[in-house]
Each structure stands twice: as structure tokens, then as C-alpha cells.
Amino acid sequence: MATVDLKDVRKVYPGGVEAVKGVSIAIPDKELCVLVGPSGCGKSTLLRMIAGLETISSGTCAIDGKVVNAVGPTERDIAMVFQNYALYPHMKVYDNMAYGLRNRGTPKDEIDSRVRSTAKVLELSHLLDRRPRELSGGQRQRVAMGRAIVRNPKVFLFDEPLSNLDAKLRGQMRVEIKNLQRSLGVTSVYVTHDQLEAMTLADILVVMNAGLVEQMGAPLDIYEKPASTFVASFIGAPPMNLLAIAAKPDSQADTLEKFFANGAGLGIAAPVLAATLGFRPEDADVLGEGEKPSGSLKLPATVEAVEPVGAESFLYCAAAGGRIVVRVAGRAVAKPGDSLEVLVPAGKLHWFDSTGKRV
Ligand SMILES: Nc1ncnc2c1ncn2[C@@H]1O[C@H](COP(=O)(O)OP(=O)(O)O)[C@@H](O)[C@H]1O
Ligand SMILES: [Mg+2]
């Protein structure tokens, strides 16, 4: 049982770089919190402060209600899994997994039963006598997980643990990690720059940007109501379409305005403060011949490229002085050069002000 509470945590590195600029996150017991954001936004720094591997410049980190700022990493009862596994190359899998327990003076019988039961859960039982170089990437990653699990820690910390694996294996391991974390019920913090991994793993999703939290919440809530253009373009793939509407009368962007209120569109008024209109590729549709939609934004577009992916196709289009992507099911009828009308239901439009905040 463990909660993790960060209160206004900051990190200024000795050289003066302010990597984390005041972050507060409360992680309930047994939940998996994912920190996601572009490279350099401070994810690893934050994780390393929770682990005790970096000092906290100001603010507090509490585990189970107890502030641990001054507690060393080995006393925090935390296990960390890294991208590069950090396995001991000269040790067999068994010894890699047993190492931490031996260091703590755990009795031999208990080490043996814990290593073997963990190996069974991770399907590593037949590999216990191998050395890391005799394993595949996925198996090595499992050993690294096993080494963390045998210790039965209060908190798991993961720093991009799947980045070195190919896409298929990454998908499998993602499911395994989620199932393991659930069944073990260990409070976890997971760092990734991959929005898909973040969406699928998180109980609590924290989107970070330049050392700050942009938005925090349940993954689907964030997907449905991104708090800023940054979040809108980071969560979801392909990202949300964003078009400028706060235009000087003579600029290109004002072409969009005629599709609201009184133009060719269907009477949707842009909120007063809106500077940017957003809609997701999957919420847009192509108007069929003779169809008469109501209550939707209707945007003339020219197809520039078509990307078939099998179950769906993406139409890359020029529209309203910008570029948009439309997702259609199955095989696309449209081809490059076609003119078409893109429809977006009013309820699926997102509005942002000139600072990028949701209106
Ligand atoms: N040991 C360090 N000394 C100085 N600056 C660092 C150190 N580690 C990271 N940084 C800087 O802090 C910022 C955040 O880095 P990091 O936490 O590694 O980001 P992320 O994990 O999100 O990619 C970056 O600007 C990085 O260059
Ligand atoms: Mg990192």
C-alpha cells in the first residue's frame, strides 16, 4: 500500500537549468500514473527525484504520507525499470533477479521461492540459467521487470522501458505491464514520450511541457477535452487538426470565418475568444453526393495525399488556408487532386484562445 504525493516540486540543475518548474501530482494507492511529453520536458528528472537519485530543489515528495526528500534511494522501497535494462551481463537470469534480495540479506529459501514464482509469472522459468546476451530484447526487458517485482517494493518507477523494442513487441509488453501492475496492485509511475503507450497504460495521465504539467486526468477525458493546443496536438494520432480563425481581414486565415455564422457553413458561431479551431481526424467526414447535413461545419478541401492503412485511410487535405487530415473507414474513394467537402459535427469542434488555452 502506497500513495505518492508531489507538491510543487522543482529541480534546478547545478548548471542553472530549471528542468522541473513546480509540479504537483497526487497518485492514489495501486494506480498507474503516466508522465508523457516531448523529449527534454523533465519527465526523467521528475522520476529520478521520486526515486531519490536526484535531489529536490524545492517542494516535497511524500510516499505513504511521509516526506522522503531527505531519504536515500535504497531506503525508499522503490524499484526502477529503465530503457537500457541495466542487467549484469556476467550474471545468469536467476542471479540478476536475486541480486537485490541477496544484498538485503534475505534468507536463501525465500530468495529462491520469490525468484521462481516471479519467473513463472513472467514466463522466464526456462531461461533462469541463461546470461542476458543469450536473450531477446523482450526477454531482457522481462528480466528487468522481474528484478523489480521480486523485491516486492512499495512503488514501481518505469523510465521508457519499452523504447528499445520493436513495435509489435512493444504492444505485447504494454499489455503485460498493465496486467502485471493491476494484478500486483503496486502504485507506479511510468515515463514515456509515446502517446499511445501513455493512453493505454494510464489510470492518471499527466501531460508535461517544458517542466510544467499542461494537463492531468483520465486519458479519455484528456483526449476528449484537451486543455490546450499543445495537449490537442500531443495526444491522439494523427494529431488534432488546428486551423487559425482569429484573422486580420486581409490574412489567409479569415477564409475560415465565412464557414461560420453567415457563410457557406451551417450557422455555427465561433466563440468570441476563439483564435484556433480544432477537430480530430476521426471526427471529420466527407460529404457524400446529394447529402444535406445539418448542424455541422462544412469545409471545402482539396485532397493532397491519401494514406491507406488497411482498416482506415487518411486523407491529407488543404482547407481554409491550412492543412487537415481526415480519417475515413476502410478504402478511400477520394484521390489526390479531388475537391470535396469535409463535415465536422458542431459538438466535435474544439476552440482555443490566442494563448492556446481551451475556450
Ligand atoms: N544532469 C543534468 N544536468 C543538467 N541538466 C540536465 C541534467 N539532466 C537533464 N538535464 C536537462 O533537464 C531538462 C529535462 O531533462 P529530462 O528530465 O531528461 O527530460 P525528459 O526525460 O523529459 O526527456 C533538459 O533540458 C535536460 O537537458
Ligand atoms: Mg527521459
Coordinates of C-alpha atoms and ligand atoms in Angstrom, one line a residue:
M1 CA 0.0 0.0 0.0
A2 CA 1.5 3.3 -1.0
T3 CA 0.5 6.7 -2.3
V4 CA 2.9 9.1 -4.0
D5 CA 2.4 12.9 -3.4
L6 CA 4.4 15.5 -5.2
K7 CA 3.8 19.1 -4.0
D8 CA 5.2 22.0 -6.0
V9 CA 8.4 20.0 -6.9
R10 CA 11.2 21.9 -8.6
K11 CA 14.5 20.9 -10.0
V12 CA 17.3 23.3 -10.8
Y13 CA 20.4 21.5 -12.0
P14 CA 23.8 22.8 -10.8
G15 CA 24.4 24.4 -14.2
G16 CA 21.2 26.5 -13.7
V17 CA 18.8 24.5 -16.0
E18 CA 15.4 24.6 -14.4
A19 CA 14.2 21.1 -15.6
V20 CA 11.0 20.9 -13.4
K21 CA 9.3 24.1 -12.6
G22 CA 6.7 23.3 -9.9
V23 CA 4.8 20.1 -10.3
S24 CA 2.1 18.8 -8.0
I25 CA 0.6 15.3 -8.6
A26 CA -1.2 13.0 -6.1
I27 CA -1.2 9.3 -7.1
P28 CA -3.6 7.1 -5.1
D29 CA -2.7 3.6 -3.9
K30 CA -2.4 0.9 -6.7
E31 CA -2.8 3.4 -9.5
L32 CA -0.5 3.8 -12.6
C33 CA 0.4 7.4 -13.4
V34 CA 2.0 8.0 -16.8
L35 CA 4.1 11.1 -17.4
V36 CA 4.1 11.9 -21.1
G37 CA 5.6 14.7 -23.0
P38 CA 8.3 15.6 -25.6
S39 CA 11.9 14.9 -25.1
G40 CA 13.5 17.3 -22.6
C41 CA 10.3 18.3 -20.8
G42 CA 11.5 17.0 -17.4
K43 CA 9.9 13.5 -17.2
S44 CA 13.1 11.6 -16.2
T45 CA 14.2 14.3 -13.8
L46 CA 10.8 14.1 -12.0
L47 CA 11.0 10.3 -11.9
R48 CA 14.6 10.4 -10.6
M49 CA 13.5 12.8 -7.8
I50 CA 10.8 10.3 -6.8
A51 CA 13.5 7.6 -6.8
G52 CA 15.9 9.6 -4.8
L53 CA 18.5 9.6 -7.5
E54 CA 18.3 13.4 -7.8
T55 CA 17.9 15.9 -5.0
I56 CA 14.7 18.0 -5.0
S57 CA 15.5 21.8 -5.2
S58 CA 12.2 22.8 -3.6
G59 CA 8.8 21.3 -2.8
T60 CA 8.1 17.9 -1.3
C61 CA 7.8 14.2 -2.4
A62 CA 5.9 12.0 0.0
I63 CA 5.5 8.3 -0.1
D64 CA 2.7 6.9 2.0
G65 CA 2.2 10.3 3.5
K66 CA 5.8 10.5 4.7
V67 CA 8.1 13.2 3.1
V68 CA 11.1 11.4 1.7
N69 CA 13.1 14.4 0.4
A70 CA 16.0 13.5 2.7
V71 CA 15.6 9.7 2.5
G72 CA 18.2 7.9 0.3
P73 CA 17.1 5.8 -2.7
T74 CA 17.7 2.4 -1.1
E75 CA 15.5 3.3 1.9
R76 CA 12.6 4.5 -0.2
D77 CA 11.5 0.9 -1.0
I78 CA 11.1 1.7 -4.7
A79 CA 12.1 -0.4 -7.8
M80 CA 13.0 1.2 -11.1
V81 CA 13.0 -0.2 -14.6
F82 CA 15.0 1.6 -17.3
Q83 CA 15.1 1.6 -21.0
N84 CA 18.5 0.1 -21.2
Y85 CA 17.6 -2.7 -18.7
A86 CA 20.8 -2.3 -16.7
L87 CA 21.2 -6.1 -16.3
Y88 CA 24.5 -7.5 -15.0
P89 CA 26.0 -9.2 -18.2
H90 CA 28.1 -11.7 -16.4
M91 CA 25.3 -13.0 -14.2
K92 CA 22.6 -15.6 -15.1
V93 CA 19.0 -14.5 -15.2
Y94 CA 18.4 -16.2 -11.8
D95 CA 21.3 -14.2 -10.2
N96 CA 20.2 -10.9 -11.9
M97 CA 16.8 -11.4 -10.3
A98 CA 18.2 -12.5 -6.9
Y99 CA 20.8 -9.8 -6.6
G100 CA 18.8 -7.1 -4.8
L101 CA 17.4 -9.6 -2.4
R102 CA 20.8 -11.0 -1.5
N103 CA 22.0 -7.5 -0.9
R104 CA 19.3 -7.1 1.7
G105 CA 20.2 -10.3 3.4
T106 CA 17.0 -12.1 2.5
P107 CA 17.1 -15.8 3.5
K108 CA 18.2 -18.1 0.7
D109 CA 14.9 -20.2 0.7
E110 CA 12.9 -17.1 0.4
I111 CA 15.0 -15.7 -2.4
D112 CA 14.6 -19.0 -4.3
S113 CA 10.8 -19.1 -3.9
R114 CA 10.4 -15.4 -4.8
V115 CA 12.7 -15.7 -7.9
R116 CA 10.9 -18.8 -9.1
S117 CA 7.4 -17.6 -8.6
T118 CA 8.2 -14.3 -10.3
A119 CA 9.9 -16.1 -13.2
K120 CA 6.8 -18.2 -13.6
V121 CA 4.5 -15.1 -13.8
L122 CA 6.9 -13.6 -16.4
E123 CA 7.3 -16.8 -18.3
L124 CA 11.0 -16.8 -17.7
S125 CA 11.3 -20.2 -15.8
H126 CA 13.1 -21.9 -18.7
L127 CA 15.6 -19.0 -19.0
L128 CA 16.9 -18.8 -15.5
D129 CA 20.3 -20.3 -16.4
R130 CA 20.9 -18.0 -19.3
R131 CA 23.0 -14.8 -19.4
P132 CA 21.5 -11.6 -20.7
R133 CA 23.3 -11.8 -24.1
E134 CA 21.6 -15.1 -24.7
L135 CA 18.2 -13.5 -24.5
S136 CA 16.0 -11.5 -27.0
G137 CA 15.2 -7.8 -26.3
G138 CA 11.7 -8.7 -25.0
Q139 CA 13.1 -11.4 -22.6
R140 CA 15.7 -9.0 -21.3
Q141 CA 13.0 -6.5 -20.6
R142 CA 11.1 -9.2 -18.7
V143 CA 14.1 -10.0 -16.6
A144 CA 14.5 -6.3 -15.8
M145 CA 10.8 -6.3 -14.7
G146 CA 11.3 -9.5 -12.8
R147 CA 14.2 -8.0 -10.9
A148 CA 11.9 -5.1 -9.8
I149 CA 9.0 -7.4 -8.9
V150 CA 10.9 -9.9 -6.7
R151 CA 11.7 -7.1 -4.3
N152 CA 8.0 -6.5 -3.7
P153 CA 8.6 -2.7 -3.5
K154 CA 6.0 -0.1 -2.5
V155 CA 6.4 1.8 -5.8
F156 CA 7.5 0.9 -9.3
L157 CA 9.1 3.5 -11.5
F158 CA 9.5 3.0 -15.2
D159 CA 11.6 5.2 -17.5
E160 CA 10.7 4.5 -21.1
P161 CA 11.1 0.7 -20.5
L162 CA 9.9 -0.3 -24.0
S163 CA 11.7 2.2 -26.2
N164 CA 14.3 -0.4 -27.4
L165 CA 11.8 -2.9 -28.6
D166 CA 10.2 -3.2 -32.0
A167 CA 6.6 -2.0 -32.5
K168 CA 5.0 -5.4 -32.2
L169 CA 6.8 -6.4 -29.0
R170 CA 6.2 -3.0 -27.5
G171 CA 2.5 -3.6 -28.0
Q172 CA 2.6 -7.0 -26.3
M173 CA 4.8 -5.8 -23.4
R174 CA 2.5 -2.9 -22.9
V175 CA -0.4 -5.2 -22.3
E176 CA 1.7 -7.4 -20.0
I177 CA 2.9 -4.4 -17.9
K178 CA -0.6 -3.2 -17.5
N179 CA -1.9 -6.7 -16.4
L180 CA 1.0 -7.2 -14.1
Q181 CA 0.7 -3.8 -12.5
R182 CA -3.0 -4.4 -11.9
S183 CA -2.6 -7.9 -10.5
L184 CA 0.3 -6.9 -8.2
G185 CA -1.5 -3.7 -7.3
V186 CA 1.7 -1.7 -6.9
T187 CA 1.5 2.1 -7.2
S188 CA 3.5 3.0 -10.3
V189 CA 4.9 6.0 -12.2
Y190 CA 5.6 5.4 -15.9
V191 CA 7.5 7.8 -18.2
T192 CA 7.1 7.7 -21.9
H193 CA 7.2 10.1 -24.9
D194 CA 4.8 7.7 -26.8
Q195 CA 1.2 9.0 -26.6
L196 CA -0.3 5.6 -27.5
E197 CA 1.6 3.9 -24.6
A198 CA 0.5 6.7 -22.3
M199 CA -3.2 6.5 -23.3
T200 CA -3.4 2.7 -23.0
L201 CA -1.5 2.3 -19.7
A202 CA -2.5 5.3 -17.6
D203 CA -5.0 5.5 -14.8
I204 CA -3.8 9.0 -14.4
L205 CA -2.3 10.7 -17.4
V206 CA 0.0 13.7 -16.8
V207 CA 0.9 15.7 -20.0
M208 CA 4.1 17.7 -19.4
N209 CA 5.6 20.5 -21.4
A210 CA 8.8 22.4 -20.6
G211 CA 9.0 21.4 -16.9
L212 CA 5.3 22.0 -16.2
V213 CA 2.1 20.0 -16.1
E214 CA -0.1 21.0 -19.1
Q215 CA -3.0 18.7 -18.1
M216 CA -3.7 15.9 -15.8
G217 CA -6.6 13.4 -15.7
A218 CA -8.1 10.2 -17.1
P219 CA -6.7 9.5 -20.5
L220 CA -10.1 9.7 -22.4
D221 CA -11.1 12.9 -20.6
I222 CA -7.9 14.5 -21.8
Y223 CA -8.4 13.1 -25.3
E224 CA -12.0 14.4 -25.4
K225 CA -11.2 17.8 -23.8
P226 CA -7.6 18.8 -24.3
A227 CA -6.9 21.9 -22.2
S228 CA -4.6 23.5 -24.8
T229 CA -3.4 23.3 -28.4
F230 CA -0.2 21.7 -27.0
V231 CA -2.2 18.8 -25.5
A232 CA -4.5 18.6 -28.5
S233 CA -1.6 18.1 -30.8
F234 CA 0.3 15.7 -28.5
I235 CA -2.5 13.3 -27.6
G236 CA -4.1 11.4 -30.5
A237 CA -2.6 10.2 -33.7
P238 CA -2.7 11.7 -36.2
P239 CA -2.9 14.8 -34.1
M240 CA -5.9 17.1 -33.9
N241 CA -6.4 19.4 -36.9
L242 CA -5.8 23.1 -35.8
L243 CA -6.8 26.0 -38.0
A244 CA -6.3 29.7 -37.3
I245 CA -9.5 31.7 -37.2
A246 CA -8.7 35.0 -35.4
A247 CA -7.7 36.7 -38.6
K248 CA -6.9 40.2 -39.7
P249 CA -9.4 40.7 -42.6
D250 CA -6.8 40.5 -45.2
S251 CA -4.9 37.5 -44.0
Q252 CA -5.4 34.0 -45.3
A253 CA -6.9 32.6 -42.2
D254 CA -10.0 34.7 -42.4
T255 CA -11.2 32.4 -45.2
L256 CA -12.2 30.1 -42.4
E257 CA -14.6 32.6 -40.8
K258 CA -17.0 32.5 -43.6
F259 CA -17.8 28.9 -42.8
F260 CA -19.3 30.1 -39.5
A261 CA -22.3 32.2 -38.7
N262 CA -23.3 33.5 -42.1
G263 CA -21.1 32.0 -44.8
A264 CA -21.3 28.7 -46.6
G265 CA -21.3 26.8 -43.4
L266 CA -24.3 25.9 -41.4
G267 CA -24.6 28.6 -38.8
I268 CA -22.1 27.6 -36.2
A269 CA -20.7 30.7 -34.5
A270 CA -17.2 30.7 -33.2
P271 CA -16.9 31.7 -29.6
V272 CA -15.8 35.3 -29.1
L273 CA -12.4 34.4 -27.8
A274 CA -11.6 31.7 -30.2
A275 CA -8.4 32.0 -32.2
T276 CA -7.9 28.4 -33.2
L277 CA -10.4 25.8 -34.3
G278 CA -9.6 22.2 -33.7
F279 CA -11.2 18.9 -34.8
R280 CA -9.9 15.3 -34.7
P281 CA -9.3 13.4 -38.0
E282 CA -11.7 10.7 -36.8
D283 CA -14.5 13.2 -36.1
A284 CA -14.4 14.6 -39.6
D285 CA -16.3 13.0 -42.5
V286 CA -16.5 13.5 -46.2
L287 CA -19.9 14.8 -47.5
G288 CA -21.4 12.3 -50.0
E289 CA -23.1 13.5 -53.2
G290 CA -26.6 14.8 -52.6
E291 CA -26.2 14.6 -48.8
K292 CA -27.6 17.6 -46.8
P293 CA -26.1 17.7 -43.4
S294 CA -27.3 19.9 -40.6
G295 CA -25.5 21.3 -37.5
S296 CA -22.1 20.6 -38.9
L297 CA -19.1 22.6 -40.1
K298 CA -18.8 22.2 -43.8
L299 CA -15.3 23.0 -45.1
P300 CA -14.3 22.8 -48.8
A301 CA -11.0 20.9 -49.1
T302 CA -8.6 19.7 -51.7
V303 CA -7.1 16.2 -51.3
E304 CA -3.3 16.3 -51.5
A305 CA -2.4 12.8 -50.5
V306 CA -4.2 9.6 -49.5
E307 CA -2.6 7.1 -47.0
P308 CA -4.4 3.7 -46.8
V309 CA -3.6 1.8 -43.7
G310 CA -6.0 -1.1 -44.2
A311 CA -8.8 -0.7 -41.7
E312 CA -8.8 3.0 -42.4
S313 CA -7.4 5.7 -44.7
F314 CA -6.1 9.1 -44.0
L315 CA -6.9 12.0 -46.4
Y316 CA -4.3 14.8 -46.3
C317 CA -6.1 17.9 -47.5
A318 CA -5.6 21.7 -48.0
A319 CA -8.5 23.6 -46.4
A320 CA -9.2 27.1 -45.1
G321 CA -5.6 28.3 -45.6
G322 CA -4.2 25.4 -43.7
R323 CA -3.7 21.6 -43.8
I324 CA -6.0 19.0 -42.3
V325 CA -6.2 15.2 -42.0
V326 CA -9.5 13.3 -42.3
R327 CA -9.8 9.7 -41.3
V328 CA -12.3 7.6 -43.3
A329 CA -13.1 3.9 -42.7
G330 CA -11.6 1.3 -45.0
R331 CA -10.6 2.1 -48.5
A332 CA -10.8 5.8 -49.5
V333 CA -12.8 6.8 -52.6
A334 CA -11.0 10.1 -52.9
K335 CA -7.7 10.6 -54.7
P336 CA -5.1 13.4 -54.8
G337 CA -6.5 16.4 -56.6
D338 CA -10.1 15.8 -55.7
S339 CA -12.2 18.6 -54.3
L340 CA -14.6 17.6 -51.5
E341 CA -16.5 18.9 -48.5
V342 CA -15.4 17.9 -45.1
L343 CA -18.0 17.8 -42.4
V344 CA -17.5 18.1 -38.6
P345 CA -20.5 17.9 -36.2
A346 CA -20.7 21.1 -34.1
G347 CA -20.2 19.0 -30.9
K348 CA -16.9 17.8 -32.1
L349 CA -15.3 21.2 -32.6
H350 CA -12.7 22.4 -30.1
W351 CA -12.0 26.1 -29.6
F352 CA -8.8 27.6 -28.3
D353 CA -7.9 31.2 -27.5
S354 CA -4.8 33.2 -28.7
T355 CA -2.7 31.7 -25.9
G356 CA -3.7 28.2 -26.9
K357 CA -6.0 27.6 -23.9
R358 CA -9.3 25.8 -24.4
V359 CA -12.3 28.2 -24.7
Ligands
LIG1 N1 22.3 16.0 -15.0 C1 21.8 17.1 -15.7 N2 22.4 18.3 -15.6 C2 21.9 19.4 -16.2 N3 20.8 19.4 -17.0 C3 20.2 18.2 -17.1 C4 20.6 17.0 -16.5 N4 19.7 16.0 -16.8 C5 18.8 16.6 -17.6 N5 19.0 17.9 -17.8 C6 18.2 18.9 -18.5 O1 16.9 19.0 -17.9 C7 15.9 19.0 -18.9 C8 14.9 17.9 -18.7 O2 15.6 16.6 -18.9 P1 14.9 15.2 -18.7 O3 14.3 15.2 -17.4 O4 15.9 14.2 -19.0 O5 13.8 15.2 -19.8 P2 12.9 14.0 -20.5 O6 13.1 12.8 -19.7 O7 11.5 14.5 -20.5 O8 13.4 13.9 -21.9 C9 16.6 19.0 -20.2 O9 16.7 20.3 -20.6 C10 17.9 18.4 -19.9 O10 18.9 18.8 -20.8
MG2 MG 13.9 10.9 -20.2

